[in-house]
Structures are given as C-alpha cells and as structure tokens.
PDB file of C-alpha atoms and ligand atoms in Angstrom:
ATOM      1  CA  MET A 268      53.963 146.567 125.641  1.00  0.00           C
ATOM      2  CA  LYS A 269      54.579 146.324 129.345  1.00  0.00           C
ATOM      3  CA  MET A 270      58.158 147.037 130.340  1.00  0.00           C
ATOM      4  CA  ILE A 271      59.859 144.463 132.600  1.00  0.00           C
ATOM      5  CA  LEU A 272      62.108 145.809 135.352  1.00  0.00           C
ATOM      6  CA  LEU A 273      65.337 143.845 135.642  1.00  0.00           C
ATOM      7  CA  ASN A 274      65.481 143.585 139.404  1.00  0.00           C
ATOM      8  CA  GLY A 275      69.115 143.159 140.410  1.00  0.00           C
ATOM      9  CA  LYS A 276      68.212 143.392 144.058  1.00  0.00           C
ATOM     10  CA  THR A 277      66.046 140.260 144.128  1.00  0.00           C
ATOM     11  CA  VAL A 278      68.271 138.257 141.740  1.00  0.00           C
ATOM     12  CA  SER A 279      71.323 139.147 143.828  1.00  0.00           C
ATOM     13  CA  ALA A 280      69.543 138.344 147.109  1.00  0.00           C
ATOM     14  CA  SER A 281      68.531 134.872 145.954  1.00  0.00           C
ATOM     15  CA  ARG A 282      72.003 134.070 144.582  1.00  0.00           C
ATOM     16  CA  LEU A 283      73.646 135.339 147.783  1.00  0.00           C
ATOM     17  CA  GLN A 284      71.288 133.127 149.795  1.00  0.00           C
ATOM     18  CA  LYS A 285      72.568 130.129 147.794  1.00  0.00           C
ATOM     19  CA  LEU A 286      76.169 131.176 148.481  1.00  0.00           C
ATOM     20  CA  LYS A 287      75.368 131.460 152.174  1.00  0.00           C
ATOM     21  CA  GLU A 288      74.056 127.905 152.193  1.00  0.00           C
ATOM     22  CA  LEU A 289      77.179 126.664 150.404  1.00  0.00           C
ATOM     23  CA  ALA A 290      79.433 128.559 152.824  1.00  0.00           C
ATOM     24  CA  THR A 291      77.561 127.203 155.860  1.00  0.00           C
ATOM     25  CA  GLU A 292      77.814 123.643 154.555  1.00  0.00           C
ATOM     26  CA  GLU A 293      81.518 124.116 153.773  1.00  0.00           C
ATOM     27  CA  PHE A 294      82.229 125.478 157.245  1.00  0.00           C
ATOM     28  CA  SER A 295      80.480 122.582 158.930  1.00  0.00           C
ATOM     29  CA  VAL A 296      82.611 120.129 156.933  1.00  0.00           C
ATOM     30  CA  SER A 297      86.044 121.804 156.822  1.00  0.00           C
ATOM     31  CA  ASN A 298      85.883 124.582 159.414  1.00  0.00           C
ATOM     32  CA  ARG A 299      87.035 126.967 156.681  1.00  0.00           C
ATOM     33  CA  ARG A 300      85.520 130.116 155.256  1.00  0.00           C
ATOM     34  CA  PRO A 301      86.306 132.070 152.079  1.00  0.00           C
ATOM     35  CA  GLY A 302      88.203 135.280 152.865  1.00  0.00           C
ATOM     36  CA  LEU A 303      88.176 138.536 150.896  1.00  0.00           C
ATOM     37  CA  ALA A 304      90.700 141.339 151.421  1.00  0.00           C
ATOM     38  CA  VAL A 305      89.336 144.762 150.522  1.00  0.00           C
ATOM     39  CA  ILE A 306      91.888 147.553 150.261  1.00  0.00           C
ATOM     40  CA  ARG A 307      90.811 151.173 150.114  1.00  0.00           C
ATOM     41  CA  VAL A 308      93.187 154.102 149.711  1.00  0.00           C
ATOM     42  CA  GLY A 309      92.171 157.606 150.808  1.00  0.00           C
ATOM     43  CA  ASP A 310      88.764 159.053 151.552  1.00  0.00           C
ATOM     44  CA  ASP A 311      86.825 158.985 148.288  1.00  0.00           C
ATOM     45  CA  PRO A 312      83.203 159.093 149.564  1.00  0.00           C
ATOM     46  CA  ALA A 313      81.793 156.853 146.806  1.00  0.00           C
ATOM     47  CA  SER A 314      84.529 154.251 147.362  1.00  0.00           C
ATOM     48  CA  LYS A 315      83.764 154.306 151.072  1.00  0.00           C
ATOM     49  CA  ILE A 316      80.125 153.377 150.376  1.00  0.00           C
ATOM     50  CA  TYR A 317      80.983 150.695 147.803  1.00  0.00           C
ATOM     51  CA  VAL A 318      83.567 149.074 150.071  1.00  0.00           C
ATOM     52  CA  SER A 319      81.242 149.051 153.073  1.00  0.00           C
ATOM     53  CA  ARG A 320      78.594 147.267 150.941  1.00  0.00           C
ATOM     54  CA  LYS A 321      81.126 144.648 149.865  1.00  0.00           C
ATOM     55  CA  VAL A 322      82.255 144.044 153.438  1.00  0.00           C
ATOM     56  CA  ARG A 323      78.648 143.813 154.665  1.00  0.00           C
ATOM     57  CA  ALA A 324      77.769 141.307 151.925  1.00  0.00           C
ATOM     58  CA  CYS A 325      80.711 139.121 153.018  1.00  0.00           C
ATOM     59  CA  HIS A 326      79.444 139.194 156.573  1.00  0.00           C
ATOM     60  CA  ASP A 327      75.881 138.381 155.464  1.00  0.00           C
ATOM     61  CA  VAL A 328      76.891 135.215 153.590  1.00  0.00           C
ATOM     62  CA  GLY A 329      79.432 134.048 156.159  1.00  0.00           C
ATOM     63  CA  PHE A 330      82.652 134.936 154.344  1.00  0.00           C
ATOM     64  CA  ASN A 331      85.548 136.530 156.196  1.00  0.00           C
ATOM     65  CA  SER A 332      86.542 140.006 155.079  1.00  0.00           C
ATOM     66  CA  PHE A 333      89.766 141.802 155.838  1.00  0.00           C
ATOM     67  CA  GLU A 334      89.358 145.507 155.360  1.00  0.00           C
ATOM     68  CA  CYS A 335      92.520 147.533 154.932  1.00  0.00           C
ATOM     69  CA  LEU A 336      92.321 151.322 154.908  1.00  0.00           C
ATOM     70  CA  LEU A 337      95.414 153.187 153.791  1.00  0.00           C
ATOM     71  CA  PRO A 338      95.935 156.969 153.820  1.00  0.00           C
ATOM     72  CA  SER A 339      95.751 158.869 150.507  1.00  0.00           C
ATOM     73  CA  HIS A 340      99.486 159.681 150.733  1.00  0.00           C
ATOM     74  CA  VAL A 341     100.524 156.020 151.012  1.00  0.00           C
ATOM     75  CA  SER A 342     103.334 155.181 148.586  1.00  0.00           C
ATOM     76  CA  GLN A 343     102.861 152.745 145.727  1.00  0.00           C
ATOM     77  CA  GLU A 344     105.522 150.521 147.311  1.00  0.00           C
ATOM     78  CA  GLU A 345     103.701 150.371 150.637  1.00  0.00           C
ATOM     79  CA  LEU A 346     100.440 149.516 148.893  1.00  0.00           C
ATOM     80  CA  ILE A 347     102.098 146.756 146.871  1.00  0.00           C
ATOM     81  CA  GLN A 348     103.731 145.458 150.071  1.00  0.00           C
ATOM     82  CA  LYS A 349     100.287 145.157 151.641  1.00  0.00           C
ATOM     83  CA  ILE A 350      98.993 143.269 148.593  1.00  0.00           C
ATOM     84  CA  LYS A 351     101.959 140.893 148.804  1.00  0.00           C
ATOM     85  CA  GLU A 352     101.065 140.126 152.417  1.00  0.00           C
ATOM     86  CA  PHE A 353      97.530 139.159 151.346  1.00  0.00           C
ATOM     87  CA  ASN A 354      98.934 137.179 148.392  1.00  0.00           C
ATOM     88  CA  ALA A 355     100.825 135.044 150.913  1.00  0.00           C
ATOM     89  CA  ARG A 356      97.958 134.478 153.373  1.00  0.00           C
ATOM     90  CA  SER A 357      96.156 131.141 153.164  1.00  0.00           C
ATOM     91  CA  ASP A 358      93.011 132.624 154.765  1.00  0.00           C
ATOM     92  CA  THR A 359      92.663 135.169 151.927  1.00  0.00           C
ATOM     93  CA  HIS A 360      91.181 133.876 148.663  1.00  0.00           C
ATOM     94  CA  GLY A 361      90.317 137.164 147.005  1.00  0.00           C
ATOM     95  CA  ILE A 362      92.003 140.568 146.943  1.00  0.00           C
ATOM     96  CA  LEU A 363      90.252 143.705 145.787  1.00  0.00           C
ATOM     97  CA  VAL A 364      91.826 147.155 145.545  1.00  0.00           C
ATOM     98  CA  GLN A 365      89.016 149.672 145.246  1.00  0.00           C
ATOM     99  CA  LEU A 366      89.487 152.007 142.265  1.00  0.00           C
ATOM    100  CA  PRO A 367      90.141 154.802 141.529  1.00  0.00           C
ATOM    101  CA  LEU A 368      93.478 155.185 143.300  1.00  0.00           C
ATOM    102  CA  PRO A 369      95.154 158.534 144.066  1.00  0.00           C
ATOM    103  CA  LYS A 370      96.958 160.067 141.070  1.00  0.00           C
ATOM    104  CA  HIS A 371     100.501 159.346 142.334  1.00  0.00           C
ATOM    105  CA  ILE A 372      99.848 155.597 142.212  1.00  0.00           C
ATOM    106  CA  GLN A 373      99.966 153.641 138.945  1.00  0.00           C
ATOM    107  CA  GLU A 374      96.862 151.463 138.916  1.00  0.00           C
ATOM    108  CA  GLY A 375      98.392 149.046 136.415  1.00  0.00           C
ATOM    109  CA  SER A 376     101.392 148.266 138.636  1.00  0.00           C
ATOM    110  CA  VAL A 377      99.176 147.770 141.679  1.00  0.00           C
ATOM    111  CA  ILE A 378      96.728 145.473 139.890  1.00  0.00           C
ATOM    112  CA  SER A 379      99.587 143.442 138.408  1.00  0.00           C
ATOM    113  CA  SER A 380     100.953 142.812 141.913  1.00  0.00           C
ATOM    114  CA  ILE A 381      97.796 140.900 142.905  1.00  0.00           C
ATOM    115  CA  SER A 382      98.252 137.161 142.605  1.00  0.00           C
ATOM    116  CA  PRO A 383      96.160 136.141 139.535  1.00  0.00           C
ATOM    117  CA  GLU A 384      94.601 133.295 141.595  1.00  0.00           C
ATOM    118  CA  LYS A 385      93.219 135.905 144.018  1.00  0.00           C
ATOM    119  CA  ASP A 386      92.199 138.463 141.391  1.00  0.00           C
ATOM    120  CA  VAL A 387      88.461 138.440 142.149  1.00  0.00           C
ATOM    121  CA  ASP A 388      88.016 141.747 140.284  1.00  0.00           C
ATOM    122  CA  GLY A 389      89.331 140.156 137.086  1.00  0.00           C
ATOM    123  CA  PHE A 390      91.456 143.223 136.309  1.00  0.00           C
ATOM    124  CA  HIS A 391      94.869 141.512 136.265  1.00  0.00           C
ATOM    125  CA  PRO A 392      96.411 141.396 132.744  1.00  0.00           C
ATOM    126  CA  MET A 393      96.444 137.597 133.033  1.00  0.00           C
ATOM    127  CA  SER A 394      92.690 137.486 133.743  1.00  0.00           C
ATOM    128  CA  LEU A 395      91.919 139.980 130.986  1.00  0.00           C
ATOM    129  CA  GLY A 396      94.165 138.098 128.533  1.00  0.00           C
ATOM    130  CA  LYS A 397      92.357 134.853 129.271  1.00  0.00           C
ATOM    131  CA  LEU A 398      89.002 136.586 128.898  1.00  0.00           C
ATOM    132  CA  VAL A 399      89.974 137.837 125.436  1.00  0.00           C
ATOM    133  CA  ALA A 400      91.305 134.370 124.556  1.00  0.00           C
ATOM    134  CA  GLY A 401      87.973 132.837 125.603  1.00  0.00           C
ATOM    135  CA  GLU A 402      89.579 130.767 128.376  1.00  0.00           C
ATOM    136  CA  GLN A 403      88.185 130.076 131.858  1.00  0.00           C
ATOM    137  CA  THR A 404      89.083 133.016 134.093  1.00  0.00           C
ATOM    138  CA  MET A 405      87.885 135.482 136.688  1.00  0.00           C
ATOM    139  CA  ILE A 406      85.427 137.836 134.983  1.00  0.00           C
ATOM    140  CA  PRO A 407      85.170 141.475 136.194  1.00  0.00           C
ATOM    141  CA  CYS A 408      82.256 141.807 138.612  1.00  0.00           C
ATOM    142  CA  THR A 409      79.995 144.361 136.923  1.00  0.00           C
ATOM    143  CA  PRO A 410      80.131 142.708 133.469  1.00  0.00           C
ATOM    144  CA  LEU A 411      79.618 139.292 135.061  1.00  0.00           C
ATOM    145  CA  GLY A 412      76.655 140.657 137.009  1.00  0.00           C
ATOM    146  CA  ILE A 413      75.111 142.048 133.806  1.00  0.00           C
ATOM    147  CA  MET A 414      75.490 138.690 132.027  1.00  0.00           C
ATOM    148  CA  THR A 415      73.939 136.914 135.030  1.00  0.00           C
ATOM    149  CA  LEU A 416      71.002 139.326 135.075  1.00  0.00           C
ATOM    150  CA  LEU A 417      70.375 138.905 131.322  1.00  0.00           C
ATOM    151  CA  THR A 418      70.571 135.138 131.687  1.00  0.00           C
ATOM    152  CA  GLU A 419      68.282 135.021 134.748  1.00  0.00           C
ATOM    153  CA  TYR A 420      65.615 136.920 132.803  1.00  0.00           C
ATOM    154  CA  GLY A 421      65.992 134.581 129.818  1.00  0.00           C
ATOM    155  CA  ILE A 422      67.175 137.308 127.458  1.00  0.00           C
ATOM    156  CA  THR A 423      68.659 135.911 124.257  1.00  0.00           C
ATOM    157  CA  MET A 424      71.992 137.379 123.210  1.00  0.00           C
ATOM    158  CA  LYS A 425      72.761 135.072 120.299  1.00  0.00           C
ATOM    159  CA  GLY A 426      72.188 136.755 116.959  1.00  0.00           C
ATOM    160  CA  ARG A 427      71.166 140.089 118.466  1.00  0.00           C
ATOM    161  CA  ARG A 428      72.680 143.531 118.054  1.00  0.00           C
ATOM    162  CA  ALA A 429      74.225 144.996 121.217  1.00  0.00           C
ATOM    163  CA  THR A 430      75.613 148.482 121.718  1.00  0.00           C
ATOM    164  CA  VAL A 431      77.899 149.265 124.647  1.00  0.00           C
ATOM    165  CA  ILE A 432      78.292 152.910 125.622  1.00  0.00           C
ATOM    166  CA  GLY A 433      81.742 153.379 127.161  1.00  0.00           C
ATOM    167  CA  ARG A 434      84.988 151.419 126.867  1.00  0.00           C
ATOM    168  CA  SER A 435      86.406 151.375 130.404  1.00  0.00           C
ATOM    169  CA  ARG A 436      88.562 148.565 131.723  1.00  0.00           C
ATOM    170  CA  ILE A 437      86.026 147.960 134.504  1.00  0.00           C
ATOM    171  CA  VAL A 438      82.815 147.717 132.452  1.00  0.00           C
ATOM    172  CA  GLY A 439      82.668 148.735 128.778  1.00  0.00           C
ATOM    173  CA  ARG A 440      85.549 146.709 127.384  1.00  0.00           C
ATOM    174  CA  PRO A 441      84.911 143.432 129.228  1.00  0.00           C
ATOM    175  CA  ILE A 442      81.112 143.495 128.687  1.00  0.00           C
ATOM    176  CA  SER A 443      81.663 144.047 124.953  1.00  0.00           C
ATOM    177  CA  ILE A 444      83.829 140.893 124.884  1.00  0.00           C
ATOM    178  CA  LEU A 445      81.310 138.852 126.901  1.00  0.00           C
ATOM    179  CA  LEU A 446      78.360 139.877 124.715  1.00  0.00           C
ATOM    180  CA  ASP A 447      80.398 139.029 121.628  1.00  0.00           C
ATOM    181  CA  GLN A 448      81.263 135.613 123.088  1.00  0.00           C
ATOM    182  CA  ALA A 449      77.567 135.077 123.849  1.00  0.00           C
ATOM    183  CA  GLY A 450      76.819 135.467 120.123  1.00  0.00           C
ATOM    184  CA  ALA A 451      75.738 139.118 119.929  1.00  0.00           C
ATOM    185  CA  THR A 452      77.030 141.499 117.272  1.00  0.00           C
ATOM    186  CA  VAL A 453      78.587 144.242 119.362  1.00  0.00           C
ATOM    187  CA  THR A 454      79.185 147.924 118.679  1.00  0.00           C
ATOM    188  CA  VAL A 455      81.108 150.032 121.198  1.00  0.00           C
ATOM    189  CA  VAL A 456      80.466 153.774 121.211  1.00  0.00           C
ATOM    190  CA  HIS A 457      82.412 156.284 123.301  1.00  0.00           C
ATOM    191  CA  SER A 458      83.214 159.966 123.686  1.00  0.00           C
ATOM    192  CA  GLN A 459      84.965 160.096 120.269  1.00  0.00           C
ATOM    193  CA  THR A 460      82.112 158.415 118.358  1.00  0.00           C
ATOM    194  CA  PRO A 461      80.147 160.652 115.972  1.00  0.00           C
ATOM    195  CA  HIS A 462      76.376 160.212 116.393  1.00  0.00           C
ATOM    196  CA  PRO A 463      76.453 157.523 119.074  1.00  0.00           C
ATOM    197  CA  GLU A 464      72.654 157.737 119.362  1.00  0.00           C
ATOM    198  CA  ALA A 465      72.230 156.488 115.780  1.00  0.00           C
ATOM    199  CA  LEU A 466      74.376 153.407 116.495  1.00  0.00           C
ATOM    200  CA  CYS A 467      72.617 152.837 119.784  1.00  0.00           C
ATOM    201  CA  ARG A 468      69.202 153.007 118.125  1.00  0.00           C
ATOM    202  CA  GLU A 469      70.078 149.902 116.069  1.00  0.00           C
ATOM    203  CA  ALA A 470      70.644 147.814 119.187  1.00  0.00           C
ATOM    204  CA  ASP A 471      68.436 145.102 120.677  1.00  0.00           C
ATOM    205  CA  ILE A 472      70.531 145.280 123.852  1.00  0.00           C
ATOM    206  CA  VAL A 473      72.033 148.528 125.177  1.00  0.00           C
ATOM    207  CA  VAL A 474      74.584 148.691 127.983  1.00  0.00           C
ATOM    208  CA  ALA A 475      75.048 152.279 129.176  1.00  0.00           C
ATOM    209  CA  ALA A 476      78.332 152.687 131.043  1.00  0.00           C
ATOM    210  CA  ALA A 477      79.380 156.257 130.295  1.00  0.00           C
ATOM    211  CA  GLY A 478      79.025 157.809 133.755  1.00  0.00           C
ATOM    212  CA  LYS A 479      76.850 160.690 132.475  1.00  0.00           C
ATOM    213  CA  ALA A 480      73.494 161.321 134.089  1.00  0.00           C
ATOM    214  CA  GLY A 481      70.574 161.144 131.658  1.00  0.00           C
ATOM    215  CA  LEU A 482      72.793 160.701 128.555  1.00  0.00           C
ATOM    216  CA  VAL A 483      70.630 157.980 127.047  1.00  0.00           C
ATOM    217  CA  THR A 484      67.294 159.460 126.068  1.00  0.00           C
ATOM    218  CA  THR A 485      64.457 158.071 123.945  1.00  0.00           C
ATOM    219  CA  ASN A 486      66.140 158.920 120.633  1.00  0.00           C
ATOM    220  CA  TRP A 487      68.946 156.462 121.541  1.00  0.00           C
ATOM    221  CA  ILE A 488      66.582 153.518 122.012  1.00  0.00           C
ATOM    222  CA  LYS A 489      64.831 151.227 119.547  1.00  0.00           C
ATOM    223  CA  PRO A 490      61.332 150.307 120.756  1.00  0.00           C
ATOM    224  CA  GLY A 491      61.490 146.927 122.497  1.00  0.00           C
ATOM    225  CA  ALA A 492      65.205 147.117 123.321  1.00  0.00           C
ATOM    226  CA  VAL A 493      66.703 145.693 126.516  1.00  0.00           C
ATOM    227  CA  VAL A 494      68.433 148.518 128.401  1.00  0.00           C
ATOM    228  CA  ILE A 495      71.075 147.962 131.079  1.00  0.00           C
ATOM    229  CA  ASP A 496      72.016 151.087 133.013  1.00  0.00           C
ATOM    230  CA  VAL A 497      75.427 150.855 134.701  1.00  0.00           C
ATOM    231  CA  GLY A 498      75.665 154.536 135.637  1.00  0.00           C
ATOM    232  CA  ILE A 499      75.706 155.699 139.245  1.00  0.00           C
ATOM    233  CA  ASN A 500      75.625 159.497 139.173  1.00  0.00           C
ATOM    234  CA  ARG A 501      74.913 161.775 142.096  1.00  0.00           C
ATOM    235  CA  LEU A 502      72.923 164.888 141.163  1.00  0.00           C
ATOM    236  CA  ALA A 503      73.387 168.222 142.977  1.00  0.00           C
ATOM    237  CA  SER A 504      70.154 167.393 144.824  1.00  0.00           C
ATOM    238  CA  GLY A 505      71.840 164.271 146.239  1.00  0.00           C
ATOM    239  CA  LYS A 506      69.639 161.934 144.170  1.00  0.00           C
ATOM    240  CA  ILE A 507      71.390 158.949 142.569  1.00  0.00           C
ATOM    241  CA  VAL A 508      70.550 158.412 138.901  1.00  0.00           C
ATOM    242  CA  GLY A 509      71.889 156.263 136.080  1.00  0.00           C
ATOM    243  CA  ASP A 510      73.048 157.158 132.562  1.00  0.00           C
ATOM    244  CA  VAL A 511      69.553 156.485 131.216  1.00  0.00           C
ATOM    245  CA  ASP A 512      66.588 158.885 131.284  1.00  0.00           C
ATOM    246  CA  PHE A 513      64.612 156.234 133.154  1.00  0.00           C
ATOM    247  CA  GLU A 514      61.139 157.761 133.060  1.00  0.00           C
ATOM    248  CA  ASN A 515      61.010 158.222 129.284  1.00  0.00           C
ATOM    249  CA  VAL A 516      63.078 155.212 128.211  1.00  0.00           C
ATOM    250  CA  ALA A 517      60.787 153.034 130.372  1.00  0.00           C
ATOM    251  CA  LYS A 518      57.973 153.809 127.904  1.00  0.00           C
ATOM    252  CA  LEU A 519      59.989 152.328 125.013  1.00  0.00           C
ATOM    253  CA  ALA A 520      62.179 149.549 126.396  1.00  0.00           C
ATOM    254  CA  SER A 521      61.067 145.920 126.791  1.00  0.00           C
ATOM    255  CA  HIS A 522      63.389 145.487 129.811  1.00  0.00           C
ATOM    256  CA  LEU A 523      65.199 148.104 131.895  1.00  0.00           C
ATOM    257  CA  THR A 524      67.379 148.102 135.017  1.00  0.00           C
ATOM    258  CA  PRO A 525      66.520 150.593 137.757  1.00  0.00           C
ATOM    259  CA  VAL A 526      69.173 152.742 139.468  1.00  0.00           C
ATOM    260  CA  PRO A 527      69.624 151.966 142.282  1.00  0.00           C
ATOM    261  CA  GLY A 528      68.614 148.306 142.532  1.00  0.00           C
ATOM    262  CA  GLY A 529      69.704 147.076 139.094  1.00  0.00           C
ATOM    263  CA  VAL A 530      73.335 146.477 138.192  1.00  0.00           C
ATOM    264  CA  GLY A 531      74.792 147.657 141.543  1.00  0.00           C
ATOM    265  CA  PRO A 532      73.620 144.683 143.637  1.00  0.00           C
ATOM    266  CA  MET A 533      74.659 142.319 140.816  1.00  0.00           C
ATOM    267  CA  THR A 534      78.245 143.635 141.013  1.00  0.00           C
ATOM    268  CA  ILE A 535      78.448 142.698 144.681  1.00  0.00           C
ATOM    269  CA  CYS A 536      76.844 139.322 144.017  1.00  0.00           C
ATOM    270  CA  SER A 537      79.474 138.593 141.329  1.00  0.00           C
ATOM    271  CA  LEU A 538      82.288 139.649 143.648  1.00  0.00           C
ATOM    272  CA  LEU A 539      81.188 137.093 146.230  1.00  0.00           C
ATOM    273  CA  GLU A 540      80.664 134.424 143.564  1.00  0.00           C
ATOM    274  CA  ASN A 541      84.199 135.106 142.284  1.00  0.00           C
ATOM    275  CA  THR A 542      85.539 134.873 145.845  1.00  0.00           C
ATOM    276  CA  TRP A 543      83.765 131.534 146.299  1.00  0.00           C
ATOM    277  CA  LYS A 544      85.227 130.284 143.002  1.00  0.00           C
ATOM    278  CA  SER A 545      88.705 131.369 144.066  1.00  0.00           C
ATOM    279  CA  PHE A 546      88.219 129.659 147.459  1.00  0.00           C
ATOM    280  CA  LYS A 547      87.150 126.402 145.792  1.00  0.00           C
ATOM    281  CA  ASN A 548      90.142 126.589 143.405  1.00  0.00           C
ATOM    282  CA  SER A 549      92.681 127.332 146.139  1.00  0.00           C
ATOM    283  CA  SER A 550      95.349 124.739 146.810  1.00  0.00           C
ATOM    284  CA  SER A 551      94.835 125.019 150.563  1.00  0.00           C
ATOM    285  CA  HIS A 552      91.171 124.167 150.115  1.00  0.00           C
TER     286      HIS A 552
HETATM  287  N1  GUN B 149      85.504 150.977 141.268  1.00  0.00           N
HETATM  288  C1  GUN B 149      84.334 150.984 140.593  1.00  0.00           C
HETATM  289  N2  GUN B 149      83.934 149.722 140.315  1.00  0.00           N
HETATM  290  C2  GUN B 149      84.883 148.904 140.817  1.00  0.00           C
HETATM  291  C3  GUN B 149      85.015 147.482 140.848  1.00  0.00           C
HETATM  292  O1  GUN B 149      84.205 146.703 140.332  1.00  0.00           O
HETATM  293  N3  GUN B 149      86.128 147.032 141.480  1.00  0.00           N
HETATM  294  C4  GUN B 149      87.044 147.860 142.042  1.00  0.00           C
HETATM  295  N4  GUN B 149      88.116 147.316 142.628  1.00  0.00           N
HETATM  296  N5  GUN B 149      86.949 149.167 142.021  1.00  0.00           N
HETATM  297  C5  GUN B 149      85.867 149.687 141.416  1.00  0.00           C
END
C-alpha cells in the first residue's frame, strides 16, 4: 500500500490564500483589518521562531499584528496589565500569549485575564468549558489544525479507534475531545500508562503529542493506520524531528504527517482562521 503524506504546508497555504482574499474584500468594503496581538515573554529560542512565523503569516494575509516582547523578569501583574490593554482595544480581535511562560508567572491566571471573545488560542477556561460541553467556541489551534487536515484528506473519524499520546492542555486533551465528538472511540495514553504501545497498536488514527523524539516506532502502529505527528524535537545535530520514527512508520501507515511541514503549518493556519472568526464576531465589526 502506498503511504499518503498529509501535507500541512499545501493545505495551510491554500486556506491562507482564501483568508487573504476575504481580508482584502473586507478591507475594500469597511477599511478594517483583523488584528492579532502576540505577546512573548523572555528569550525562549523556540518561542521566538514560533512567534515570528505567526507574525509573518498575519502580514502575508493582510491582518494587522501587534507584537509585544516583555523581559523574562516581567511581573505577572505587568503582563496582565498589558493583556488588559489589548482587551480594551477595538483594533485587536485576537490575543495570544506564547507559552511556556517563565516559572514565576502562573499561566492559568494570565490566560484567564484574556477576554474570552479574543481568546484565539482557545485556552481560556470559558473556551475549554464550552468545548467540553460541545458548544460553539474557539478551538485550540493545533487540535483544530489536525481536524482540518484529517477532514481535507477525507479521513473518516466516525466509528474508528483513535489513540492520543499525551494529555497536554495545548494538544492532547483538546484533540481527544474533538475526535470523540467526531465519532471516534478515543484512548489517551501518557507517561503513566503501562504498555502504551499495545493501546496505540489498536488505533486506526494515532495522534502523537508526547514531545519525545522517535517515541512512536513500528510496534506502536497497526498497518494502515493514519498517523499524525505533533512533535517538534530538536536533536543534538540541530535536525528537527517529530515523535514518530518517520522512516519506518512510513512503511506501515496509510497516511502520515511529515515534520516539518505537517501539523506545524496547520497550527498557524488555524490561528489566523480563529482570528478571522473573532474579527467577524466582534461588536465593532
Ligand atoms: N506554545 C506551543 N504551542 C502553543 C500554542 O498553540 N499557543 C501558544 N500561545 N503557545 C504555544
């Protein structure tokens, strides 16, 4: 069986092109553009790269971006003050605080200070509560990007077994809820799970979001499974790899995401789609 690469780069590019057309049309009619505030604290090198990609994508589709860089020693109060300023601005429709934050800052308090209407990351307790309740809400970007990619490639979720590796607030937990809502029977495995590979081997769809290079090898994968690799791990050599042993799993899987070029571009695409949604929902629109 020939394995199909799930190409997040091309899917994202074509969806971003559509957003660009919508934004251009909107600007010609109302003279308004969606605006995204991106707040980064400290000098985490990975965060620096991710944030610059988000800002560039905004520029490419004709959204405004407001980048705010704060020093690593900034106090929680100062950070929340900054968020409140963006909450009040009518030119800002989405607010994103890049995670992780320095240890002295409580992520939960910071995220809760973002106005739920501008929570384009979908991490606010209100957004997450609505997601669990099955109500319309902002869906976290990486899980939304995975669902979009599966849908674009016509992959059926209804009635299938899915295993999610990892239970983070950013990926594992929300994607397990979304797959469940799409009709899959979902198992979540994590660092405390005995024999995760045995549970994973039962899955028709595998989402690997553990953050461990090469964790998922061939004995984790049922032949013909769809494999989504969320990992972005930098090896000592500088090479970026996912959580999946790509070369060997590619011989077994029916569909597989590359790293880079799979889930990563879809995350950015979802962020801009969420910002557009927030813009269209805004009262000043
Ligand atoms: N850090 C890693 N992924 C994400 C994300 O999707 N959003 C934010 N804000 N921080 C992250």
